[in-house]
PDB file of N, CA and C in Angstrom:
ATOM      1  N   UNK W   1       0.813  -1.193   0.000  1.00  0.00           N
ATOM      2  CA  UNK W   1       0.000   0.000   0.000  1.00  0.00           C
ATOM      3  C   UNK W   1       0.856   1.257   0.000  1.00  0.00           C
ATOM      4  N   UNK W   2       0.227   2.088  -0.717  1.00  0.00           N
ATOM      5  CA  UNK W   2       0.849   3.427  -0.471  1.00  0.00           C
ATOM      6  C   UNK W   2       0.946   4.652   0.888  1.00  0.00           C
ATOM      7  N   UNK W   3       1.945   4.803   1.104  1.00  0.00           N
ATOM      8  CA  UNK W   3       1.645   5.657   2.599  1.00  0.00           C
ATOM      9  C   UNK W   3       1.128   6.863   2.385  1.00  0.00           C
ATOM     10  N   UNK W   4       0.270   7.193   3.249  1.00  0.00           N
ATOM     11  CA  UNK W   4      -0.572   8.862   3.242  1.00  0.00           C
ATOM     12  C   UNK W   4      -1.533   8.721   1.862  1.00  0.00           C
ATOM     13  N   UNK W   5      -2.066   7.381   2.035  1.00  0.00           N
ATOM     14  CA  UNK W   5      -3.066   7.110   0.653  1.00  0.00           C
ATOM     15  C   UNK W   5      -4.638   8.206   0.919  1.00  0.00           C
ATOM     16  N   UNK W   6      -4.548   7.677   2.622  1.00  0.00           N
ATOM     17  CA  UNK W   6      -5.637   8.589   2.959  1.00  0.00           C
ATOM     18  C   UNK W   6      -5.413  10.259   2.842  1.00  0.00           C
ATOM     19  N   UNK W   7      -4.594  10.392   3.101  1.00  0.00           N
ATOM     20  CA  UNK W   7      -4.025  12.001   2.836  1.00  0.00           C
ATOM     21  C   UNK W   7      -4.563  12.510   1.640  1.00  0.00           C
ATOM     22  N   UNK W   8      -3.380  12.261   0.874  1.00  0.00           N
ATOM     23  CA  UNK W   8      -3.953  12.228  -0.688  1.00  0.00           C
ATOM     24  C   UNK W   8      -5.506  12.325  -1.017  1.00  0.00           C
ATOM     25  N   UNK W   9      -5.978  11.091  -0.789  1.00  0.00           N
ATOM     26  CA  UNK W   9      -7.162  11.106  -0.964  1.00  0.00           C
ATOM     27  C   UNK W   9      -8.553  12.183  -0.498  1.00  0.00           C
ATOM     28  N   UNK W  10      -8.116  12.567   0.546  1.00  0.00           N
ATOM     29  CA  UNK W  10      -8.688  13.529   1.331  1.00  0.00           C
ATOM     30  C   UNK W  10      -8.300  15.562   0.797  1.00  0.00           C
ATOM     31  N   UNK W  11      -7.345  15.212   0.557  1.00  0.00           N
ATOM     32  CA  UNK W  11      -6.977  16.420  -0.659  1.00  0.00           C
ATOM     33  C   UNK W  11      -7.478  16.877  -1.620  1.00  0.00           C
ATOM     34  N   UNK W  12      -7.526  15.514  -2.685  1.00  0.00           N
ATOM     35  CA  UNK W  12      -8.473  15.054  -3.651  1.00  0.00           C
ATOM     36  C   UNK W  12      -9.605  15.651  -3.525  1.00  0.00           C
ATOM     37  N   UNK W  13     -10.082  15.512  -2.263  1.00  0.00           N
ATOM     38  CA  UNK W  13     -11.969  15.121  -1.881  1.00  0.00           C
ATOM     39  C   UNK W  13     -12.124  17.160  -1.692  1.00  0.00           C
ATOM     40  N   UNK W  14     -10.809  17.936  -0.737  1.00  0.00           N
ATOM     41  CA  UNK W  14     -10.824  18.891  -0.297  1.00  0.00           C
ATOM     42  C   UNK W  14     -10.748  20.069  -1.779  1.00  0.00           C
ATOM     43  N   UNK W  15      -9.730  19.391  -2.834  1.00  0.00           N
ATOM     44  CA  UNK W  15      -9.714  20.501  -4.142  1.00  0.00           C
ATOM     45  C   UNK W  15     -10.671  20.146  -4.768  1.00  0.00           C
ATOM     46  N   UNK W  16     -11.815  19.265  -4.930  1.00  0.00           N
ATOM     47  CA  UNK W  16     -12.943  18.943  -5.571  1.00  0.00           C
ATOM     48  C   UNK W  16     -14.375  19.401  -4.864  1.00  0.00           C
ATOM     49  N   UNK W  17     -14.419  19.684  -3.659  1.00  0.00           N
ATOM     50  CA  UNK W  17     -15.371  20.519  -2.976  1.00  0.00           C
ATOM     51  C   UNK W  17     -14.751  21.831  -3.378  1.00  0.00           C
ATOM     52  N   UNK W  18     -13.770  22.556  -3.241  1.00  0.00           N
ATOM     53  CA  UNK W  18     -13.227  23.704  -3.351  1.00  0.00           C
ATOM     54  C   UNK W  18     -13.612  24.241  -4.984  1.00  0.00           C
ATOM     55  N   UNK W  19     -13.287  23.057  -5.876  1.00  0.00           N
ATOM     56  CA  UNK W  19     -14.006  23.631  -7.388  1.00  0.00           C
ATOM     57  C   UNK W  19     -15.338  23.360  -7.554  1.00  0.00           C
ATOM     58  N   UNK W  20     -15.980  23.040  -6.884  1.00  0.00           N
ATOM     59  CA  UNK W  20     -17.697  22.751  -7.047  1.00  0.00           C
ATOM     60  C   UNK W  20     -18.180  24.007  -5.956  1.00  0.00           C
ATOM     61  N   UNK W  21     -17.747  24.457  -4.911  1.00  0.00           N
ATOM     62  CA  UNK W  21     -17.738  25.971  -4.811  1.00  0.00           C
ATOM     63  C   UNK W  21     -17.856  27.177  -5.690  1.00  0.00           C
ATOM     64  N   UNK W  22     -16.291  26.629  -6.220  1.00  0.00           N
ATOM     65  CA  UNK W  22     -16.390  27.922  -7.218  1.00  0.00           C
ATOM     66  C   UNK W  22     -16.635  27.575  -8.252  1.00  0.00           C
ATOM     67  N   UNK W  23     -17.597  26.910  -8.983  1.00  0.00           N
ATOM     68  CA  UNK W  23     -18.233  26.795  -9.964  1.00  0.00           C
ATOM     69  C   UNK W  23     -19.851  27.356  -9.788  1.00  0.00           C
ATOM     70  N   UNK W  24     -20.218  26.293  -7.948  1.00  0.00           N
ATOM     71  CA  UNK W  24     -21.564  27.474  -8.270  1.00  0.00           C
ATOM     72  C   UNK W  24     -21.296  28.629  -7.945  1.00  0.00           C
ATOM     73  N   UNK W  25     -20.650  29.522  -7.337  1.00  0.00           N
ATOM     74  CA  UNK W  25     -20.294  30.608  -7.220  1.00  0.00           C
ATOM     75  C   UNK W  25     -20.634  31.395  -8.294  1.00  0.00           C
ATOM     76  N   UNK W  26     -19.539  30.773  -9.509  1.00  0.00           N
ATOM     77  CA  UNK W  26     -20.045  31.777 -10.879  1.00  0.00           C
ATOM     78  C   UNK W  26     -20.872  31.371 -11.682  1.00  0.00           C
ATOM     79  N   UNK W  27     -21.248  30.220 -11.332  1.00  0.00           N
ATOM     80  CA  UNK W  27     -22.612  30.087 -12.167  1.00  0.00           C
ATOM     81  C   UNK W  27     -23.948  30.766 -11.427  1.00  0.00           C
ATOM     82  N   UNK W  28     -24.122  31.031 -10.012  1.00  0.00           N
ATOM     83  CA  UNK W  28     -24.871  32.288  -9.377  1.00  0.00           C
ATOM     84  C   UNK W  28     -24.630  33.435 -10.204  1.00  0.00           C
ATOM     85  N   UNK W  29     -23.238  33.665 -10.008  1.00  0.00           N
ATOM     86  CA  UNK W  29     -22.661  35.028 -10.701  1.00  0.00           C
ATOM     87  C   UNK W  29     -23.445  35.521 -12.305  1.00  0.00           C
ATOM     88  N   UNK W  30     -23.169  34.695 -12.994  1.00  0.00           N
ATOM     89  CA  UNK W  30     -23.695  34.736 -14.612  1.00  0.00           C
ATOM     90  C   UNK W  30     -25.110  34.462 -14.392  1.00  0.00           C
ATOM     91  N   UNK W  31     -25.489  33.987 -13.713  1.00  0.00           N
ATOM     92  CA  UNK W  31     -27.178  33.922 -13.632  1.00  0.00           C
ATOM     93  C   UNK W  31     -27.639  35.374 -13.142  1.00  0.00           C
ATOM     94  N   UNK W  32     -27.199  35.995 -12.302  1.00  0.00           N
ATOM     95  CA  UNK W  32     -27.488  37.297 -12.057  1.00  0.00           C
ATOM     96  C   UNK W  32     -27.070  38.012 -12.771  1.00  0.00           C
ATOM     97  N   UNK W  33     -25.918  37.824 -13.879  1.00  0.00           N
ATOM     98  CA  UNK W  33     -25.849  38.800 -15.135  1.00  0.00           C
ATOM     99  C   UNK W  33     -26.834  38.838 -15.786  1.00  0.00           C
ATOM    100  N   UNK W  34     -27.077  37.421 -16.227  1.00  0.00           N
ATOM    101  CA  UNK W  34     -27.788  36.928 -17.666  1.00  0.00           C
ATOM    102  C   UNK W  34     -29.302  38.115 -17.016  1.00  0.00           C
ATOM    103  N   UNK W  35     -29.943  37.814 -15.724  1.00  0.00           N
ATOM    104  CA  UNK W  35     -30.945  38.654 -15.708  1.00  0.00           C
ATOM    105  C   UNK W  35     -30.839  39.711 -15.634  1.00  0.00           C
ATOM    106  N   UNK W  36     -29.845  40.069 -14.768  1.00  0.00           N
ATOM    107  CA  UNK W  36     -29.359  41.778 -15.203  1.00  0.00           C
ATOM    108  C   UNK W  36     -29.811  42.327 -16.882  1.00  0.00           C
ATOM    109  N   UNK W  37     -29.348  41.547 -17.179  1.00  0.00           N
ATOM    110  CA  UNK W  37     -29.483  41.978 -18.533  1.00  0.00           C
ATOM    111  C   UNK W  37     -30.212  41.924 -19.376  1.00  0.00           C
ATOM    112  N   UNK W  38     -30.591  40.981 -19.285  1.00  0.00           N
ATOM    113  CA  UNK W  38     -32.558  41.055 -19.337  1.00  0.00           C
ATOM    114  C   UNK W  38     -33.366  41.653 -19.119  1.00  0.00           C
ATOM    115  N   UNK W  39     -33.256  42.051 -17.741  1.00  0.00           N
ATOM    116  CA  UNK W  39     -33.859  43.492 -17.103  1.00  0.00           C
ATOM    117  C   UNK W  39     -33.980  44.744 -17.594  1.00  0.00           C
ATOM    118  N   UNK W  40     -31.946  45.038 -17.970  1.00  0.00           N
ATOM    119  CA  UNK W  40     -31.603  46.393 -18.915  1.00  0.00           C
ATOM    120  C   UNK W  40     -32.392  46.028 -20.319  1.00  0.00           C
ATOM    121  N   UNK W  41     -32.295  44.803 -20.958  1.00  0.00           N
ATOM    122  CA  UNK W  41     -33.194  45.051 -22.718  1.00  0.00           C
ATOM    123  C   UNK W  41     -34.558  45.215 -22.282  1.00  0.00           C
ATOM    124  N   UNK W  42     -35.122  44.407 -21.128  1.00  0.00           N
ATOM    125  CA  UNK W  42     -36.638  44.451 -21.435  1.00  0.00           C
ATOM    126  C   UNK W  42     -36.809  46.372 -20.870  1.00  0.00           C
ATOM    127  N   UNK W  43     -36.597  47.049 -20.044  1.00  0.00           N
ATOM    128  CA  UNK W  43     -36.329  48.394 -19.244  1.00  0.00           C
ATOM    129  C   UNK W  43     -36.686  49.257 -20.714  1.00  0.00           C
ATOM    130  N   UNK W  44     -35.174  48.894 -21.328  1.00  0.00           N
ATOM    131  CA  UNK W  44     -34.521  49.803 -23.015  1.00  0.00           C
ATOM    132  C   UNK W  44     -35.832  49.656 -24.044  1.00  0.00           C
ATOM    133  N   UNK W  45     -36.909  48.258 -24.030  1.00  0.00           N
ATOM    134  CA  UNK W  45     -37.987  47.740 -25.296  1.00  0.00           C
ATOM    135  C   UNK W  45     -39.195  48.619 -24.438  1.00  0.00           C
ATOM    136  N   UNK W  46     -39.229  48.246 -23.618  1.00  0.00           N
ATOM    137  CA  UNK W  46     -40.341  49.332 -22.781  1.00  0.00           C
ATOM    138  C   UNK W  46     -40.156  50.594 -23.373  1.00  0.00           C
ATOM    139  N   UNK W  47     -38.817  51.548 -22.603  1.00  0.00           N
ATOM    140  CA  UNK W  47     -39.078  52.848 -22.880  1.00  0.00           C
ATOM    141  C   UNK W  47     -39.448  53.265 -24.401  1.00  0.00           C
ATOM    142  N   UNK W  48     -38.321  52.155 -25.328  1.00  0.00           N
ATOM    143  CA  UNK W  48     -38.775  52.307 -26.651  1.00  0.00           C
ATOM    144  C   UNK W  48     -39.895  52.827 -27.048  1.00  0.00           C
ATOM    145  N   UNK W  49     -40.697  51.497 -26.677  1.00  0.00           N
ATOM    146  CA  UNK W  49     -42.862  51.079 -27.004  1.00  0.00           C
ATOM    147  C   UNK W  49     -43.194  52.814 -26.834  1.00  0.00           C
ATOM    148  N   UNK W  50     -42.668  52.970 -25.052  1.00  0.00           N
ATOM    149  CA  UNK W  50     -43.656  53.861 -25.195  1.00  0.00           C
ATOM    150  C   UNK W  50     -43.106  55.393 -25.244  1.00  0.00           C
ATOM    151  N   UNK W  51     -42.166  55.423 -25.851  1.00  0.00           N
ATOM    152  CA  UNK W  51     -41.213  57.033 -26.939  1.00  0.00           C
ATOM    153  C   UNK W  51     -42.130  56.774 -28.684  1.00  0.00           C
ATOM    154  N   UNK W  52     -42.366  55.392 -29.169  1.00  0.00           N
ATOM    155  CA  UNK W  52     -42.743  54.989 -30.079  1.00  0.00           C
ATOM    156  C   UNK W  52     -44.386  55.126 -30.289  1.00  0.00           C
ATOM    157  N   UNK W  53     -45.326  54.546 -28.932  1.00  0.00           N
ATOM    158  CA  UNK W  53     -46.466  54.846 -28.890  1.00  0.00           C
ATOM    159  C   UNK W  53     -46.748  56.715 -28.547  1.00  0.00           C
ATOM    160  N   UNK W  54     -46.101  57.972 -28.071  1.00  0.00           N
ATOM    161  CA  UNK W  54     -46.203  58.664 -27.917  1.00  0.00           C
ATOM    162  C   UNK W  54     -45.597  59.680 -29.415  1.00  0.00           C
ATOM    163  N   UNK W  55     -44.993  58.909 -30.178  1.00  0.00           N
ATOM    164  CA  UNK W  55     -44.224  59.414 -31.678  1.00  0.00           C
ATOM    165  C   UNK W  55     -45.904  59.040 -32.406  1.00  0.00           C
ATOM    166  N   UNK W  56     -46.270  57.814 -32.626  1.00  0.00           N
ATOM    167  CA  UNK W  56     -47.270  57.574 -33.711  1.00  0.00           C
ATOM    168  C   UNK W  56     -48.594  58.442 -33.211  1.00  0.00           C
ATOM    169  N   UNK W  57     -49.187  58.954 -31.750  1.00  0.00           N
ATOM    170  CA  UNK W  57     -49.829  59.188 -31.112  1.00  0.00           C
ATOM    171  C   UNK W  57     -49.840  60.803 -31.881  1.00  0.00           C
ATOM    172  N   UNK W  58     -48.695  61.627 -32.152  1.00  0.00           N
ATOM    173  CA  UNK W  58     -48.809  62.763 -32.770  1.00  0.00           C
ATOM    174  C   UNK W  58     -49.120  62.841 -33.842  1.00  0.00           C
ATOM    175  N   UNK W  59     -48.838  61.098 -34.496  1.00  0.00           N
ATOM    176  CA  UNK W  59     -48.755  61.351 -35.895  1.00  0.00           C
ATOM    177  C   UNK W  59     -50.080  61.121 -35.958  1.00  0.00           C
ATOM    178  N   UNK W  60     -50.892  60.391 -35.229  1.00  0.00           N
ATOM    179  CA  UNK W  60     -52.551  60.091 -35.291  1.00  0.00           C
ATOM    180  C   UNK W  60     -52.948  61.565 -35.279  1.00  0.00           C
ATOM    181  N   UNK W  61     -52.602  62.337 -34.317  1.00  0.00           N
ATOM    182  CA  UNK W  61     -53.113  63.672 -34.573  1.00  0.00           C
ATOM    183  C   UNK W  61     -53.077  64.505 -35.224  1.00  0.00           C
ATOM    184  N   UNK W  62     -52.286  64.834 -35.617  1.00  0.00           N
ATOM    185  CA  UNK W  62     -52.046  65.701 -36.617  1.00  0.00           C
ATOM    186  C   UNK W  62     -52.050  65.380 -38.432  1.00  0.00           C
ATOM    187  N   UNK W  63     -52.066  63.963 -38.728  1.00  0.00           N
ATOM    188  CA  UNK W  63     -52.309  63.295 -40.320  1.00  0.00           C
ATOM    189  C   UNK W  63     -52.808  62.534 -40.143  1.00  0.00           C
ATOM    190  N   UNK W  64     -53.402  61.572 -39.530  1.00  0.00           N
ATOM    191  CA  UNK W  64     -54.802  60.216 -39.354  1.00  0.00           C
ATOM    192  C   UNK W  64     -55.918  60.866 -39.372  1.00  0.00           C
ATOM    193  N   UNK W  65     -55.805  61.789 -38.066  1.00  0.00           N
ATOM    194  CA  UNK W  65     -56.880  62.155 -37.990  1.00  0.00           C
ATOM    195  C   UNK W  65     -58.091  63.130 -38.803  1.00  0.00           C
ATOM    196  N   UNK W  66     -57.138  63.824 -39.326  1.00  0.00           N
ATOM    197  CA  UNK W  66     -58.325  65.048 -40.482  1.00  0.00           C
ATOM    198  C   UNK W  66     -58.176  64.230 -41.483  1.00  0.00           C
ATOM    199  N   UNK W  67     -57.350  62.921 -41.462  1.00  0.00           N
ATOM    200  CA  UNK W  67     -57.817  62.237 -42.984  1.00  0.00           C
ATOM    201  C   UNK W  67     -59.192  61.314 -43.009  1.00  0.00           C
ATOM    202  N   UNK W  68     -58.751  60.977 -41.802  1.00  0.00           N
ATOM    203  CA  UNK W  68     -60.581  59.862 -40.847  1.00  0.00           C
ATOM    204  C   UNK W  68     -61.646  60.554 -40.762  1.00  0.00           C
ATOM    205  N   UNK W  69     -61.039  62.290 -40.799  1.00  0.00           N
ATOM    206  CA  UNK W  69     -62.624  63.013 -40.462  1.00  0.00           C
ATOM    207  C   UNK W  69     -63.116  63.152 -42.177  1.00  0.00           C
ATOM    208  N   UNK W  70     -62.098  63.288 -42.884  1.00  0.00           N
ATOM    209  CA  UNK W  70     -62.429  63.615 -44.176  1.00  0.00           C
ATOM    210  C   UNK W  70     -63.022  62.272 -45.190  1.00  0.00           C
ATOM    211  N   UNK W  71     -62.588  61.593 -44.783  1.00  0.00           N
ATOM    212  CA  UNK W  71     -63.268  59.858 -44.878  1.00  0.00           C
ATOM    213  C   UNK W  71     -64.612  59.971 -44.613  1.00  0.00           C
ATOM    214  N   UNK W  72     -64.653  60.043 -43.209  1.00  0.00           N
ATOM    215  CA  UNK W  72     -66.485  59.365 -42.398  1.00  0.00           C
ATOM    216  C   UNK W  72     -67.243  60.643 -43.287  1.00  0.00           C
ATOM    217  N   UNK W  73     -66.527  61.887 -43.337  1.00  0.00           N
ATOM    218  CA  UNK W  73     -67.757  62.868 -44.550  1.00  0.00           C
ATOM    219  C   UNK W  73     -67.970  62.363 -45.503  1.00  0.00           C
ATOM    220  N   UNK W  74     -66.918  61.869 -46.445  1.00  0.00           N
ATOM    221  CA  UNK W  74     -67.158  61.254 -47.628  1.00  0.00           C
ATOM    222  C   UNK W  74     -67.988  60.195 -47.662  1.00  0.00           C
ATOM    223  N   UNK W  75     -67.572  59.019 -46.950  1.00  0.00           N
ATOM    224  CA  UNK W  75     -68.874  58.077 -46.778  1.00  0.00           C
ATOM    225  C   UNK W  75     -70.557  58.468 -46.493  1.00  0.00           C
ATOM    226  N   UNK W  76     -70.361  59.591 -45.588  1.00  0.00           N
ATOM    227  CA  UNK W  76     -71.740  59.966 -44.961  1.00  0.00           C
ATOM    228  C   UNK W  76     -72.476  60.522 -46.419  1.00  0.00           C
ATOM    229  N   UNK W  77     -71.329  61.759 -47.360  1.00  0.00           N
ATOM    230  CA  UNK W  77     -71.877  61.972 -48.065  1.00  0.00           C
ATOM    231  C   UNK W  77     -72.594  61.284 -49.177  1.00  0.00           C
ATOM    232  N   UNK W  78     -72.009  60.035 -49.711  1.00  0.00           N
ATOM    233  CA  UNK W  78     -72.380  58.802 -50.372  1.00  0.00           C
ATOM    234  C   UNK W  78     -73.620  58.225 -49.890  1.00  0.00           C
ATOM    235  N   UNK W  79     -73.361  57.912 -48.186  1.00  0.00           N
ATOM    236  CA  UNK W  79     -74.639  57.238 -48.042  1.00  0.00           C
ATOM    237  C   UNK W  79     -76.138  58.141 -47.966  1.00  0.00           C
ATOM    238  N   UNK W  80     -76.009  59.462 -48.072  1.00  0.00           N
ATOM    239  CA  UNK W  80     -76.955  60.150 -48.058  1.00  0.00           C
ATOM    240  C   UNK W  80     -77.420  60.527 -49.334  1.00  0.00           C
ATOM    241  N   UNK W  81     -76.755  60.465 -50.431  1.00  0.00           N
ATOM    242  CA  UNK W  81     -76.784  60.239 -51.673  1.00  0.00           C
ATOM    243  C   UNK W  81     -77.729  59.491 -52.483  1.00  0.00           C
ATOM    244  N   UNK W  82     -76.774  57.548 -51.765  1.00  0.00           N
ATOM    245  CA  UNK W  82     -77.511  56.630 -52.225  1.00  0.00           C
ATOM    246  C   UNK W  82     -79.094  56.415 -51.846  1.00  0.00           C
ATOM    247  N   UNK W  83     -79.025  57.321 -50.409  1.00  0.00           N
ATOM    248  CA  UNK W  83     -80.347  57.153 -49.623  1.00  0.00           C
ATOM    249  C   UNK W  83     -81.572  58.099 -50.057  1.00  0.00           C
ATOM    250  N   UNK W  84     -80.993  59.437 -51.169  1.00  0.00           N
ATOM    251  CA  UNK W  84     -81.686  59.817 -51.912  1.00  0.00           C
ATOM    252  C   UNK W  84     -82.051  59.306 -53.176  1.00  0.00           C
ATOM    253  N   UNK W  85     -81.408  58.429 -53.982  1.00  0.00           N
ATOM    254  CA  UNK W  85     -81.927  57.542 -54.878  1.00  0.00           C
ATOM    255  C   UNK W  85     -82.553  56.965 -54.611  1.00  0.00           C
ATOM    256  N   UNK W  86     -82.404  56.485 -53.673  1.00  0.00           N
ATOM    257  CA  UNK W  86     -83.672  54.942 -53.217  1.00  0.00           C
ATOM    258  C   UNK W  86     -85.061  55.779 -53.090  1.00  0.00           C
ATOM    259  N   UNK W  87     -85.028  56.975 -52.125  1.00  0.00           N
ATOM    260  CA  UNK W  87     -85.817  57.696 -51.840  1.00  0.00           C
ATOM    261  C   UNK W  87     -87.022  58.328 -52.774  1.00  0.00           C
ATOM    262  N   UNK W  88     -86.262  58.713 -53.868  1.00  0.00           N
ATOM    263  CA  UNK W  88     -86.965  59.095 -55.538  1.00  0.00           C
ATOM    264  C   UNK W  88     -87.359  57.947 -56.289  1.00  0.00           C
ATOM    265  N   UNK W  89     -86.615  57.235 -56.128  1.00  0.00           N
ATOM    266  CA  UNK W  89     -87.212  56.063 -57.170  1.00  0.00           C
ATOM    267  C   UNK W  89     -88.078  55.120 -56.381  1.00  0.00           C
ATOM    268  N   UNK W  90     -88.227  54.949 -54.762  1.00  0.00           N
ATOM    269  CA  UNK W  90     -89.538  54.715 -54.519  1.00  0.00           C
ATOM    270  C   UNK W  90     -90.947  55.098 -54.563  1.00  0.00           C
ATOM    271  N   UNK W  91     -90.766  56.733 -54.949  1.00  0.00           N
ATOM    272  CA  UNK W  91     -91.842  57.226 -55.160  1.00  0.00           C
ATOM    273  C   UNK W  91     -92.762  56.954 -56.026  1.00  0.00           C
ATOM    274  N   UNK W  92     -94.321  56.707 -55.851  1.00  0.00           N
ATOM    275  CA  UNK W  92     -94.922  56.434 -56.914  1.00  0.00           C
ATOM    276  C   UNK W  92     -94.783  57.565 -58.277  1.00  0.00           C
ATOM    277  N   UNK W  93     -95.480  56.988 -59.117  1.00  0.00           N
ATOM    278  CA  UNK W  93     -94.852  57.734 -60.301  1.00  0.00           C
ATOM    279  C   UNK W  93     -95.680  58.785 -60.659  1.00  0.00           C
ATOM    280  N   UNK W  94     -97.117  59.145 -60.093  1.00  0.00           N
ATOM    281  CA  UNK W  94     -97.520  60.547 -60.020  1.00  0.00           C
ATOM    282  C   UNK W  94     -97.533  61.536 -59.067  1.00  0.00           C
ATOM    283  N   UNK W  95     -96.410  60.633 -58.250  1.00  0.00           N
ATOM    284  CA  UNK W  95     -96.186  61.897 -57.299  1.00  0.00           C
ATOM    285  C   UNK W  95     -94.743  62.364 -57.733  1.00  0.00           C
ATOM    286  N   UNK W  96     -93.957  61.582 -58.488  1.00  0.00           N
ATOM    287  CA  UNK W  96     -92.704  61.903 -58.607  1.00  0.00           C
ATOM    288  C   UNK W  96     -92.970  63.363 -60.331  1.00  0.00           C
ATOM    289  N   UNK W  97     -94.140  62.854 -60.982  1.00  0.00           N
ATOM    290  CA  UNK W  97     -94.392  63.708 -61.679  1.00  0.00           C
ATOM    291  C   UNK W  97     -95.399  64.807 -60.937  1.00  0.00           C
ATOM    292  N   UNK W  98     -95.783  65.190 -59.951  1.00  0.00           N
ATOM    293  CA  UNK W  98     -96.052  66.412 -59.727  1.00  0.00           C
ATOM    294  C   UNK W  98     -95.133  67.016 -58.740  1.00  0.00           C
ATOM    295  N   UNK W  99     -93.873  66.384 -58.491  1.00  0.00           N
ATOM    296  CA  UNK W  99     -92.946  66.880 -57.959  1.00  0.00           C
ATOM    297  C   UNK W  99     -91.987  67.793 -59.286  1.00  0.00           C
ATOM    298  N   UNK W 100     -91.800  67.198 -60.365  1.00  0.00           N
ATOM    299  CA  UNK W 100     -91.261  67.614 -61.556  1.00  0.00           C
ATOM    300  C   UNK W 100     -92.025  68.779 -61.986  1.00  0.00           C
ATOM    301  N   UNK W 101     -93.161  68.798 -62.219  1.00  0.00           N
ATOM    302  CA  UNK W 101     -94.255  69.934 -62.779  1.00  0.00           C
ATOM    303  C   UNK W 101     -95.102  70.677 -61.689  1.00  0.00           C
ATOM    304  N   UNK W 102     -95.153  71.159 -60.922  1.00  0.00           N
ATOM    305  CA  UNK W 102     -95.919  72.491 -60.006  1.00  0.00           C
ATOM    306  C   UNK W 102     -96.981  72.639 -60.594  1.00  0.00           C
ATOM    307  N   UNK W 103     -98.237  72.544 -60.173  1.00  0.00           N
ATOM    308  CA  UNK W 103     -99.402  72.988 -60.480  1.00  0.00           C
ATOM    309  C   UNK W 103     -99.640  74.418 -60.257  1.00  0.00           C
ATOM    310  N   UNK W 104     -99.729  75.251 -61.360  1.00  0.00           N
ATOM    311  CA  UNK W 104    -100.077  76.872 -60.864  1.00  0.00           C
ATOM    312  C   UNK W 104    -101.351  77.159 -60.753  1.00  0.00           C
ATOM    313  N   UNK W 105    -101.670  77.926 -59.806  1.00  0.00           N
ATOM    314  CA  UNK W 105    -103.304  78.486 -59.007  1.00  0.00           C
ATOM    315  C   UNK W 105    -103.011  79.504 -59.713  1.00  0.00           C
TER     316      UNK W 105
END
């Protein structure tokens, strides 16, 4: 047998707890980066959204919007249009001719 086998061995056992220390050590370490940093992109995509939702928000106001108002007129004007065709051409047809010709007293 070898002398101080137990020694040795116990060394062994002492630098192999000592690197499984410092392994979780920095694997704690990089885990609290990795979210660190996660934290800083998701923080940075936030402020983005909302520098981005407050950018398109002007642009709704000032060019969406008088184009949407100028839209719903146009439609309204159409449908009030079409709603006068329907309107005339339901009329019976001697009332639509004494609407055309005025009877004078």
């Amino acid at each position: 047998m070898e002398p101080n086998l137990d020694l040795i061995l116990l060394a062994f056992l002492h630098g192999s707890f000592i690197a499984c220390v410092l392994l979780l050590v920095i694997s704690v370490i990089l885990t609290g980066l990795l979210f660190a940093l996660s934290f800083g992109l998701v923080s940075i995509v936030v402020n983005d959204l909302y520098n981005i939702s407050l950018l398109s928000s002007f642009y709704f106001e000032s060019v969406i919007e008088p184009n949407l108002e100028l839209g719903f007129t146009l439609v309204v004007c159409t449908i009030l249009h079409c709603a006068v065709g329907i309107i005339v051409a339901s009329t019976p047809f001697w009332l639509s001719l004494s609407v055309r010709f005025p009877s004078s007293k």
